[in-house]
Coordinates of C-alpha atoms in Angstrom, one line a residue:
M1 CA 49.3 31.8 134.8
L2 CA 52.1 33.4 132.6
I3 CA 55.9 33.3 134.4
C4 CA 58.5 35.7 133.1
N5 CA 62.3 34.6 134.4
I6 CA 64.9 37.1 133.2
M7 CA 68.8 36.8 133.9
G8 CA 68.2 34.0 136.7
S9 CA 65.4 36.5 138.5
K10 CA 61.6 35.7 138.3
Y11 CA 59.1 38.5 137.2
I12 CA 55.2 36.6 138.4
Q13 CA 51.9 37.5 136.8
G14 CA 49.1 36.4 138.8
S15 CA 49.1 34.8 142.4
C16 CA 49.2 30.8 141.6
L17 CA 51.8 29.6 140.1
L18 CA 54.2 26.6 141.2
L19 CA 57.7 27.8 141.0
C20 CA 60.7 25.2 140.5
L21 CA 62.7 24.9 144.1
V22 CA 65.7 26.6 142.0
D23 CA 64.7 29.4 140.7
L24 CA 62.5 30.8 143.9
V25 CA 65.9 30.4 145.9
Q26 CA 67.1 32.9 143.3
V27 CA 64.7 34.8 143.1
L28 CA 63.2 35.2 146.9
N29 CA 67.0 34.5 148.8
V30 CA 65.5 32.2 151.1
Q31 CA 66.1 28.2 152.3
P32 CA 64.8 26.0 150.4
A33 CA 61.7 24.1 151.7
T34 CA 60.9 19.8 150.5
T35 CA 57.1 21.2 150.2
V36 CA 55.7 24.0 149.7
G37 CA 51.8 23.9 149.5
N38 CA 49.6 25.8 147.3
N39 CA 48.5 27.9 150.1
Q40 CA 51.5 28.9 151.4
H41 CA 53.1 29.4 147.9
D42 CA 50.3 31.7 147.5
K43 CA 51.0 33.9 150.6
M44 CA 54.2 33.9 149.9
L45 CA 53.8 35.3 146.1
H46 CA 51.7 38.2 147.4
H47 CA 54.0 38.6 149.7
R48 CA 56.3 39.6 147.3
V49 CA 54.7 41.4 145.5
K50 CA 53.4 43.7 147.7
R51 CA 57.5 44.6 148.2
G52 CA 57.6 46.4 144.8
W53 CA 59.0 43.4 142.5
V54 CA 58.1 44.7 138.7
W55 CA 56.7 41.3 136.4
N56 CA 56.4 43.1 133.3
Q57 CA 59.5 44.1 132.7
F58 CA 63.0 42.3 131.2
F59 CA 66.5 44.1 130.9
V60 CA 69.3 43.9 128.6
L61 CA 72.3 45.3 127.6
E62 CA 72.9 47.2 124.5
E63 CA 75.6 46.4 122.7
Y64 CA 75.8 42.7 122.5
T65 CA 78.7 41.4 120.1
G66 CA 78.4 37.7 120.4
T67 CA 78.0 35.5 118.2
E68 CA 75.0 33.3 119.5
P69 CA 72.1 34.9 119.9
L70 CA 71.3 36.6 123.7
Y71 CA 69.2 35.3 126.2
V72 CA 66.5 37.7 127.2
G73 CA 64.4 35.9 129.0
K74 CA 61.7 32.8 129.5
L75 CA 58.0 33.2 129.8
H76 CA 55.9 30.1 131.3
S77 CA 53.2 29.3 132.2
D78 CA 51.4 26.9 135.4
M79 CA 49.8 25.3 132.7
D80 CA 53.0 23.6 131.4
K81 CA 53.2 20.5 132.4
G82 CA 56.6 19.7 130.3
E83 CA 54.4 17.5 128.0
G84 CA 54.5 20.1 125.0
S85 CA 51.5 20.8 125.1
V86 CA 51.9 24.5 125.0
R87 CA 53.1 26.8 122.1
Y88 CA 53.8 30.6 123.3
I89 CA 53.5 33.1 121.4
L90 CA 55.5 36.0 120.4
S91 CA 54.0 39.5 118.7
G92 CA 54.6 43.4 119.1
D93 CA 57.1 45.6 118.9
G94 CA 59.8 44.2 116.8
A95 CA 58.8 40.5 117.4
G96 CA 60.5 38.1 115.1
T97 CA 62.4 40.3 113.7
V98 CA 64.7 41.7 116.7
F99 CA 63.7 39.0 119.1
T100 CA 62.4 35.5 119.0
I101 CA 61.1 33.2 121.2
D102 CA 61.1 29.1 121.0
D103 CA 57.1 28.1 121.8
N104 CA 58.7 25.0 123.5
T105 CA 60.4 26.4 126.0
G106 CA 59.3 30.0 125.9
D107 CA 62.5 31.7 126.2
I108 CA 63.3 34.9 124.1
H109 CA 66.5 35.6 122.6
A110 CA 67.2 38.8 120.7
V111 CA 68.8 38.5 117.9
Q112 CA 69.9 41.7 116.6
R113 CA 72.7 44.2 117.7
L114 CA 70.4 46.4 120.1
D115 CA 71.4 50.1 120.6
R116 CA 69.8 52.0 122.6
E117 CA 70.3 55.6 121.6
E118 CA 68.2 54.2 118.8
K119 CA 65.5 52.3 121.0
S120 CA 65.5 52.9 124.3
H121 CA 62.4 50.3 125.0
Y122 CA 60.3 47.1 122.8
T123 CA 56.8 46.3 124.5
L124 CA 56.1 43.1 123.1
R125 CA 52.2 40.7 123.9
A126 CA 52.7 37.5 125.3
Q127 CA 50.1 34.1 124.7
A128 CA 50.6 30.8 125.9
L129 CA 48.5 28.5 123.3
D130 CA 46.7 24.3 123.1
R131 CA 49.4 23.4 120.8
W132 CA 46.4 20.8 119.4
T133 CA 43.7 22.8 119.2
G134 CA 44.4 26.9 118.9
Q135 CA 43.2 27.9 121.8
P136 CA 44.3 29.8 124.5
M137 CA 45.2 28.7 127.7
E138 CA 46.2 32.7 129.0
P139 CA 45.2 35.7 128.0
E140 CA 47.1 37.8 126.6
S141 CA 49.7 39.8 128.5
E142 CA 52.3 42.6 127.5
F143 CA 55.5 43.3 128.8
I144 CA 58.2 45.5 127.8
I145 CA 62.1 44.9 127.3
K146 CA 64.4 47.7 128.0
I147 CA 67.9 48.4 126.7
Q148 CA 70.2 48.4 129.2
D149 CA 72.6 51.2 128.7
I150 CA 76.7 51.0 128.3
N151 CA 78.8 53.4 128.3
D152 CA 79.1 53.3 123.9
N153 CA 78.9 56.8 123.3
E154 CA 81.6 59.7 124.0
P155 CA 80.5 63.9 124.7
K156 CA 79.9 65.6 121.7
F157 CA 80.7 69.1 121.3
L158 CA 77.2 70.2 118.7
D159 CA 78.5 73.7 118.3
G160 CA 81.8 73.9 118.5
P161 CA 84.0 74.7 116.8
Y162 CA 83.6 78.0 119.3
V163 CA 84.7 81.6 118.9
A164 CA 84.8 83.9 122.1
N165 CA 85.7 87.3 122.6
V166 CA 86.6 88.7 126.0
P167 CA 87.7 92.3 126.8
E168 CA 92.0 92.6 127.4
M169 CA 92.8 93.6 130.9
S170 CA 90.0 91.6 132.5
P171 CA 89.9 90.6 135.7
I172 CA 90.8 87.3 136.9
G173 CA 87.7 84.8 136.5
T174 CA 86.1 86.6 134.2
S175 CA 83.2 84.6 131.9
V176 CA 84.5 84.0 128.9
I177 CA 81.8 81.2 127.1
Q178 CA 80.3 77.8 128.5
L179 CA 80.5 75.0 126.6
T180 CA 78.1 72.2 126.2
A181 CA 78.7 68.7 125.4
S182 CA 76.0 66.2 124.7
D183 CA 76.7 62.8 126.0
A184 CA 73.7 60.0 124.1
D185 CA 74.1 57.7 126.7
D186 CA 71.4 57.6 129.3
P187 CA 72.1 60.2 132.1
T188 CA 69.8 58.5 134.6
Y189 CA 71.5 55.1 134.3
G190 CA 75.3 55.4 136.3
N191 CA 77.7 57.9 135.1
S192 CA 78.0 56.9 131.4
A193 CA 76.1 61.2 130.2
R194 CA 78.2 62.5 133.3
V195 CA 80.9 64.9 131.6
V196 CA 83.3 66.6 133.5
Y197 CA 85.3 69.4 131.4
S198 CA 88.8 70.2 131.3
I199 CA 91.4 72.4 129.4
L200 CA 93.8 70.0 127.2
Q201 CA 95.6 73.5 125.7
G202 CA 95.3 77.3 126.7
Q203 CA 96.4 76.7 130.3
P204 CA 97.8 79.5 132.3
Y205 CA 95.5 82.2 130.3
F206 CA 92.3 80.2 130.7
S207 CA 89.9 77.8 132.7
V208 CA 87.3 75.9 132.3
E209 CA 84.9 74.5 135.6
A210 CA 84.1 70.9 135.3
R211 CA 80.7 70.5 136.2
T212 CA 79.6 74.0 133.6
G213 CA 81.6 74.2 130.8
I214 CA 82.1 77.6 131.6
I215 CA 85.5 79.4 129.5
R216 CA 87.1 81.7 132.3
T217 CA 90.2 83.8 132.1
A218 CA 93.5 82.5 134.7
L219 CA 95.4 85.6 134.7
P220 CA 94.7 89.0 135.2
Y221 CA 94.9 91.7 132.7
M222 CA 96.0 89.7 129.4
D223 CA 97.0 92.6 127.8
R224 CA 96.1 92.5 123.6
E225 CA 99.2 94.7 122.1
I226 CA 100.5 91.5 123.3
K227 CA 98.9 88.7 122.3
D228 CA 95.3 88.9 121.1
E229 CA 94.0 85.1 120.3
Y230 CA 94.2 82.6 121.7
L231 CA 93.3 78.7 120.9
V232 CA 92.1 76.3 123.9
V233 CA 91.6 72.9 123.5
V234 CA 88.8 71.5 125.7
Q235 CA 87.5 67.8 126.5
A236 CA 84.6 66.3 127.8
K237 CA 85.0 63.1 130.0
D238 CA 82.0 61.3 130.6
M239 CA 82.2 58.6 133.5
G240 CA 82.5 61.9 135.8
G241 CA 85.3 61.9 134.6
Q242 CA 87.3 58.8 135.9
M243 CA 89.5 56.3 134.2
G244 CA 87.7 54.1 130.8
G245 CA 85.7 57.1 130.1
L246 CA 84.8 58.4 126.7
S247 CA 86.2 62.3 125.9
G248 CA 85.5 64.2 123.4
T249 CA 87.4 67.2 122.4
T250 CA 86.5 70.9 120.6
T251 CA 88.7 74.7 120.0
V252 CA 87.5 77.5 121.0
N253 CA 89.5 80.4 119.3
I254 CA 89.4 83.4 121.8
T255 CA 90.0 86.8 120.7
L256 CA 91.1 90.3 123.6
T257 CA 89.0 92.7 122.0
D258 CA 90.4 96.0 122.7
V259 CA 90.2 98.7 125.3
N260 CA 91.4 101.8 126.1
D261 CA 94.1 101.5 127.5
N262 CA 96.9 102.7 125.4
P263 CA 97.9 106.5 125.6
P264 CA 99.3 107.9 122.0
R265 CA 102.6 108.7 121.7
F266 CA 104.5 110.6 119.4
P267 CA 107.7 108.5 117.8
Q268 CA 110.1 111.6 118.0
K269 CA 109.8 114.8 120.4
L270 CA 111.0 116.9 117.3
Y271 CA 110.1 117.2 113.8
Q272 CA 111.5 119.5 111.3
M273 CA 109.6 120.7 108.6
N274 CA 110.1 123.7 105.9
V275 CA 107.8 126.0 104.1
M276 CA 108.3 128.1 101.2
E277 CA 107.4 131.9 101.9
T278 CA 105.5 131.6 98.5
A279 CA 103.1 128.9 100.5
L280 CA 99.6 130.3 99.8
V281 CA 97.5 130.4 102.9
G282 CA 95.2 127.4 104.1
S283 CA 98.1 124.8 102.1
A284 CA 99.3 122.0 103.5
V285 CA 102.9 122.7 105.3
G286 CA 103.5 118.9 106.9
R287 CA 102.0 115.7 108.9
I288 CA 102.3 114.7 112.7
L289 CA 101.2 111.2 113.3
A290 CA 100.8 110.5 117.2
K291 CA 101.3 105.9 117.2
D292 CA 98.3 104.6 119.4
A293 CA 98.6 101.0 120.2
D294 CA 94.7 100.5 120.5
E295 CA 92.3 100.2 117.9
G296 CA 88.9 101.8 116.7
Q297 CA 87.7 104.2 118.4
N298 CA 89.8 104.0 121.6
A299 CA 92.5 105.1 119.2
E300 CA 91.5 108.1 117.6
L301 CA 92.9 111.0 118.5
S302 CA 92.8 115.1 118.1
Y303 CA 95.3 117.6 117.6
S304 CA 96.0 121.2 118.9
F305 CA 98.5 123.6 119.2
I306 CA 99.4 124.3 123.4
N307 CA 102.2 127.0 122.7
G308 CA 104.5 128.0 120.5
D309 CA 105.8 131.6 119.1
G310 CA 103.5 130.7 115.5
M311 CA 100.1 129.9 116.4
N312 CA 98.7 132.9 114.9
V313 CA 100.7 131.6 111.3
F314 CA 99.8 128.0 111.2
E315 CA 96.9 126.1 112.3
I316 CA 96.6 122.2 113.1
I317 CA 93.4 119.7 111.6
T318 CA 92.8 116.0 112.9
D319 CA 92.1 114.2 109.5
E320 CA 89.9 111.4 111.0
S321 CA 90.1 108.6 108.1
N322 CA 93.6 108.0 109.4
Q323 CA 93.9 110.0 112.4
V324 CA 97.1 112.3 111.3
G325 CA 97.2 116.0 112.1
I326 CA 98.1 118.4 109.1
I327 CA 99.3 121.2 109.6
T328 CA 98.5 124.4 107.6
L329 CA 98.9 128.2 106.1
K330 CA 96.9 130.3 108.4
E331 CA 98.7 133.4 107.7
P332 CA 101.3 134.7 104.2
L333 CA 104.5 134.0 105.7
D334 CA 107.7 136.4 104.6
F335 CA 111.4 135.2 105.1
E336 CA 112.6 138.3 105.6
T337 CA 110.5 139.0 108.5
K338 CA 110.7 135.7 110.7
D339 CA 112.7 132.4 109.1
S340 CA 111.8 129.6 111.7
Y341 CA 109.1 129.4 114.2
M342 CA 108.6 126.8 116.8
L343 CA 105.6 125.0 118.0
V344 CA 104.2 122.5 120.5
V345 CA 101.7 119.8 119.6
E346 CA 99.4 117.9 121.9
G347 CA 97.9 114.5 120.6
T348 CA 95.2 113.3 122.7
N349 CA 92.7 110.6 122.5
T350 CA 89.0 111.7 122.5
H351 CA 87.4 108.4 123.9
L352 CA 88.9 108.1 127.5
D353 CA 87.8 104.5 129.3
L354 CA 87.3 105.6 132.7
R355 CA 88.7 102.1 134.4
F356 CA 91.9 102.9 132.7
L357 CA 92.8 106.8 133.7
N358 CA 95.2 105.7 136.6
F359 CA 96.9 103.9 133.4
G360 CA 98.3 108.0 132.5
P361 CA 97.2 110.8 130.5
F362 CA 96.0 109.8 127.6
R363 CA 98.1 112.7 125.6
D364 CA 100.8 113.5 124.5
T365 CA 103.1 116.6 123.4
A366 CA 106.0 116.9 120.4
R367 CA 107.6 120.4 119.3
V368 CA 107.8 121.2 115.8
R369 CA 110.3 123.5 114.1
L370 CA 109.0 125.5 110.7
T371 CA 112.1 126.9 109.0
V372 CA 110.9 129.0 106.3
E373 CA 112.9 129.1 103.1
D374 CA 113.7 131.8 101.0
V375 CA 112.2 132.1 98.0
D376 CA 114.4 134.6 95.1
E377 CA 111.2 136.9 94.3
P378 CA 111.4 139.3 92.2
P379 CA 112.4 143.6 93.0
Q380 CA 109.3 145.3 94.8
F381 CA 108.7 148.9 94.5
D382 CA 108.2 151.4 97.9
S383 CA 104.8 151.9 96.5
P384 CA 102.4 150.3 94.7
S385 CA 101.4 152.6 91.9
Y386 CA 103.4 156.5 91.8
M387 CA 101.5 159.7 90.5
V388 CA 102.6 162.4 89.2
E389 CA 101.7 166.3 87.5
V390 CA 104.2 167.9 85.1
Y391 CA 103.5 171.0 82.9
E392 CA 103.0 171.0 79.5
D393 CA 105.5 173.4 79.6
V394 CA 108.6 171.6 81.2
T395 CA 111.9 171.2 80.3
I396 CA 112.8 168.6 78.0
G397 CA 115.2 166.3 80.5
T398 CA 113.7 167.6 83.2
T399 CA 113.0 164.6 86.2
I400 CA 109.8 164.5 86.9
Q401 CA 109.6 161.0 89.6
V402 CA 112.1 159.4 91.0
V403 CA 110.9 155.5 91.7
S404 CA 113.1 153.3 93.4
A405 CA 112.5 149.4 94.0
K406 CA 114.5 147.0 95.8
D407 CA 115.0 143.2 96.2
P408 CA 113.3 141.8 99.4
D409 CA 115.8 138.8 99.5
A410 CA 118.4 139.1 101.5
A411 CA 120.6 139.2 98.6
N412 CA 119.8 142.1 97.9
N413 CA 120.6 142.4 94.1
S414 CA 121.3 145.4 92.2
I415 CA 118.4 146.9 90.5
R416 CA 118.0 148.2 86.9
Y417 CA 115.2 150.4 86.1
S418 CA 113.7 150.8 82.4
I419 CA 110.2 152.2 80.6
E420 CA 108.0 149.2 79.1
R421 CA 108.4 150.7 75.8
S422 CA 104.3 149.5 74.9
T423 CA 103.3 151.7 76.7
D424 CA 105.2 154.7 76.0
P425 CA 104.9 154.4 72.5
T426 CA 105.6 158.3 71.9
R427 CA 108.5 157.4 73.6
S428 CA 108.1 161.3 75.8
F429 CA 109.9 159.6 78.6
Y430 CA 113.3 158.5 79.5
I431 CA 114.3 156.7 82.8
D432 CA 117.6 156.2 84.5
I433 CA 118.3 152.6 84.8
A434 CA 120.3 153.1 87.8
S435 CA 118.5 155.5 90.2
G436 CA 115.3 155.4 88.4
A437 CA 114.9 159.1 87.7
L438 CA 112.2 159.5 85.1
M439 CA 112.2 162.0 82.6
T440 CA 110.9 164.2 80.4
A441 CA 112.2 162.7 76.5
K442 CA 109.9 164.8 74.4
S443 CA 107.7 168.3 74.7
L444 CA 104.7 168.0 76.3
D445 CA 101.6 168.7 74.9
R446 CA 98.7 168.9 76.7
E447 CA 96.5 169.8 73.8
D448 CA 97.5 166.8 72.4
L449 CA 97.7 164.1 74.9
S450 CA 96.9 164.8 78.8
W451 CA 97.4 162.0 80.1
H452 CA 100.1 159.3 80.4
N453 CA 100.6 155.9 81.8
I454 CA 103.1 154.0 81.5
T455 CA 105.1 150.9 83.4
I456 CA 108.2 151.2 85.0
L457 CA 110.1 147.6 85.3
A458 CA 112.4 147.0 87.8
M459 CA 114.9 143.6 87.3
E460 CA 117.9 142.2 89.8
M461 CA 120.9 142.5 87.7
K462 CA 121.9 139.0 88.9
N463 CA 118.8 136.9 88.0
P464 CA 117.1 139.1 85.0
T465 CA 113.8 136.8 85.2
Q466 CA 113.2 138.6 88.3
I467 CA 111.4 141.5 87.4
G468 CA 109.0 143.8 89.4
S469 CA 107.1 146.5 87.9
V470 CA 104.6 149.8 88.8
S471 CA 102.6 151.7 87.1
V472 CA 102.9 155.8 86.8
S473 CA 100.0 157.8 85.7
I474 CA 101.4 161.5 84.6
K475 CA 99.0 163.9 84.3
V476 CA 100.0 166.9 82.0
L477 CA 99.2 170.9 83.5
D478 CA 98.0 173.4 81.5
I479 CA 99.7 176.3 80.8
N480 CA 98.2 179.0 78.0
D481 CA 100.1 178.7 75.1
N482 CA 97.1 178.7 72.4
P483 CA 95.3 182.0 71.4
P484 CA 91.7 182.4 71.1
E485 CA 90.6 181.2 67.8
F486 CA 86.8 182.1 65.6
V487 CA 84.7 179.7 66.0
R488 CA 84.6 180.0 61.8
D489 CA 84.7 182.7 59.6
H490 CA 81.1 185.3 59.7
E491 CA 80.1 186.7 56.8
A492 CA 77.4 190.0 57.7
Y493 CA 74.2 191.2 54.9
I494 CA 72.9 194.5 56.5
C495 CA 70.3 197.0 54.9
E496 CA 71.4 199.9 53.7
N497 CA 68.7 201.9 55.7
T498 CA 69.8 199.9 58.8
K499 CA 70.1 202.0 61.6
P500 CA 73.4 203.3 64.2
G501 CA 73.4 200.8 66.9
Q502 CA 71.8 197.9 65.1
L503 CA 73.0 194.1 65.5
I504 CA 74.2 192.8 63.1
Q505 CA 76.5 189.3 64.2
V506 CA 77.5 187.9 67.2
V507 CA 80.7 185.8 66.9
S508 CA 82.3 183.8 69.1
A509 CA 85.8 182.3 69.8
V510 CA 87.5 178.9 71.4
D511 CA 90.4 178.5 73.0
P512 CA 92.5 175.1 74.1
D513 CA 93.8 176.2 77.4
N514 CA 91.8 175.3 79.9
P515 CA 92.8 177.6 82.4
Q516 CA 91.3 177.5 85.9
G517 CA 88.7 180.1 86.5
G518 CA 87.9 179.1 82.9
H519 CA 88.4 181.3 79.8
H520 CA 87.6 185.4 79.6
F521 CA 88.3 186.9 75.5
Y522 CA 88.0 190.2 75.6
Y523 CA 86.4 191.2 71.5
S524 CA 87.6 194.4 70.0
L525 CA 88.2 195.7 66.2
A526 CA 91.3 194.5 64.5
P527 CA 93.3 197.6 63.7
E528 CA 93.5 197.8 60.8
A529 CA 89.6 198.2 60.9
A530 CA 89.3 200.7 63.8
N531 CA 89.5 203.2 62.3
N532 CA 86.2 202.5 60.7
A533 CA 83.2 204.9 61.9
N534 CA 80.2 203.0 60.2
F535 CA 81.2 199.8 62.3
T536 CA 81.5 198.9 66.2
V537 CA 82.1 196.0 68.6
R538 CA 80.4 195.7 71.6
D539 CA 82.0 193.1 74.0
N540 CA 79.8 191.3 75.8
K541 CA 81.7 190.0 78.7
D542 CA 80.5 186.4 78.8
A543 CA 83.5 184.6 76.3
A544 CA 81.0 185.1 73.3

């Protein structure tokens, strides 16, 4: 039978083996006897096997760095009498390349450096042959050489470096991220792969659980607005963290994410803005910005007017792209009526976090003074237009209308009046430059021109570029200043035997005048024909 001797211990296959007394003492830890019979020997072997000894395993430490081959163990057959007649053969996994055997003694050596992390065990077969005949002296036996681990691998963070986020203002102990370091050593043997975590950099802000690798916040209510990024260096050390253990490190970049814990604040409590009185309705007057230390939607604002004497004149809208409040004009301005306004504007967060409402009201107010700037405006007439009626027989120089204009500006400059001559080509009218009295300059003839549409100009004396204008419509009223006229000359023919009273001719007349009741003509023979007894005119009283 084959006896496997490894590192001074015997692992036995079979039950009828003779062991040398020295080896038996090392294996069984019993007192030597001078004589051991075969039966007693068998009983002893059976007794020890039943105690759980494993006969078919060798153990050898990895990473041997000596210059000589590493002794692994010994194969021996009880049929080997030391005469050199037994030849030991090794086959199987790594035989001849990794492991060699002395075919005379059965000593097994490792001739290559062994690495448990590359290969943890080798399965081989052993056989004892008769050296001279080559015949097996023992049945072929299979055994295993197990590579025993040493602490030759440091823990490694395979997924590092890490990036993690945690909300600002988190309470102490909030979990941030869990790290895992892998150790290639044997976790079932000793403490070589027992990893303990610790923080090398990042305290007192963060801590790490020694066994789990979970990073937690170590300070309560860290503020992103004060510091938003932290570099944490974590070490994983094997051997349970004891001295002599190997270690590896990784970095964790931790960013505090924003929560809405800051209210908006106006950088100043009073804003001064100017606006021209001629500004168009809808135009932007000014911009106002409340600053919020938060970011993203936590910094979004809305603006509104909550008080002031210009709430019906101005409005404020929120530009969501840059969180600016834009003040626009809602009604026309008039410097001479009101030259300043005071408004109270409020900026409010639109997304509130209920957890931080006790931090204070998430709104702020400021006052805005809007000063209306005077613009040199042209004179304005007291009426948008004038309508004048005048009889055509009015005397030249008669005042038919007095127009009035004034400077709307505070300076109230003097005004001079004139007629835009392109609207009065006949030069029929004249205006007093100081009083605005509009007078006739020529006789008017309704039958020639019944309407005059002229434009009167008002100019500031100190600034001739400022000119106002107004339209004056003049209606010339009719008087009866034209006699009737026959439409045409008439020539009538009658027969000599015409009877008295017979109609010879119908005559009609026209009058360029236009009396209100219409024309009423009366027809009669001219005085020079009145004594002609042969003809007479009959008035039909129908203007014909």
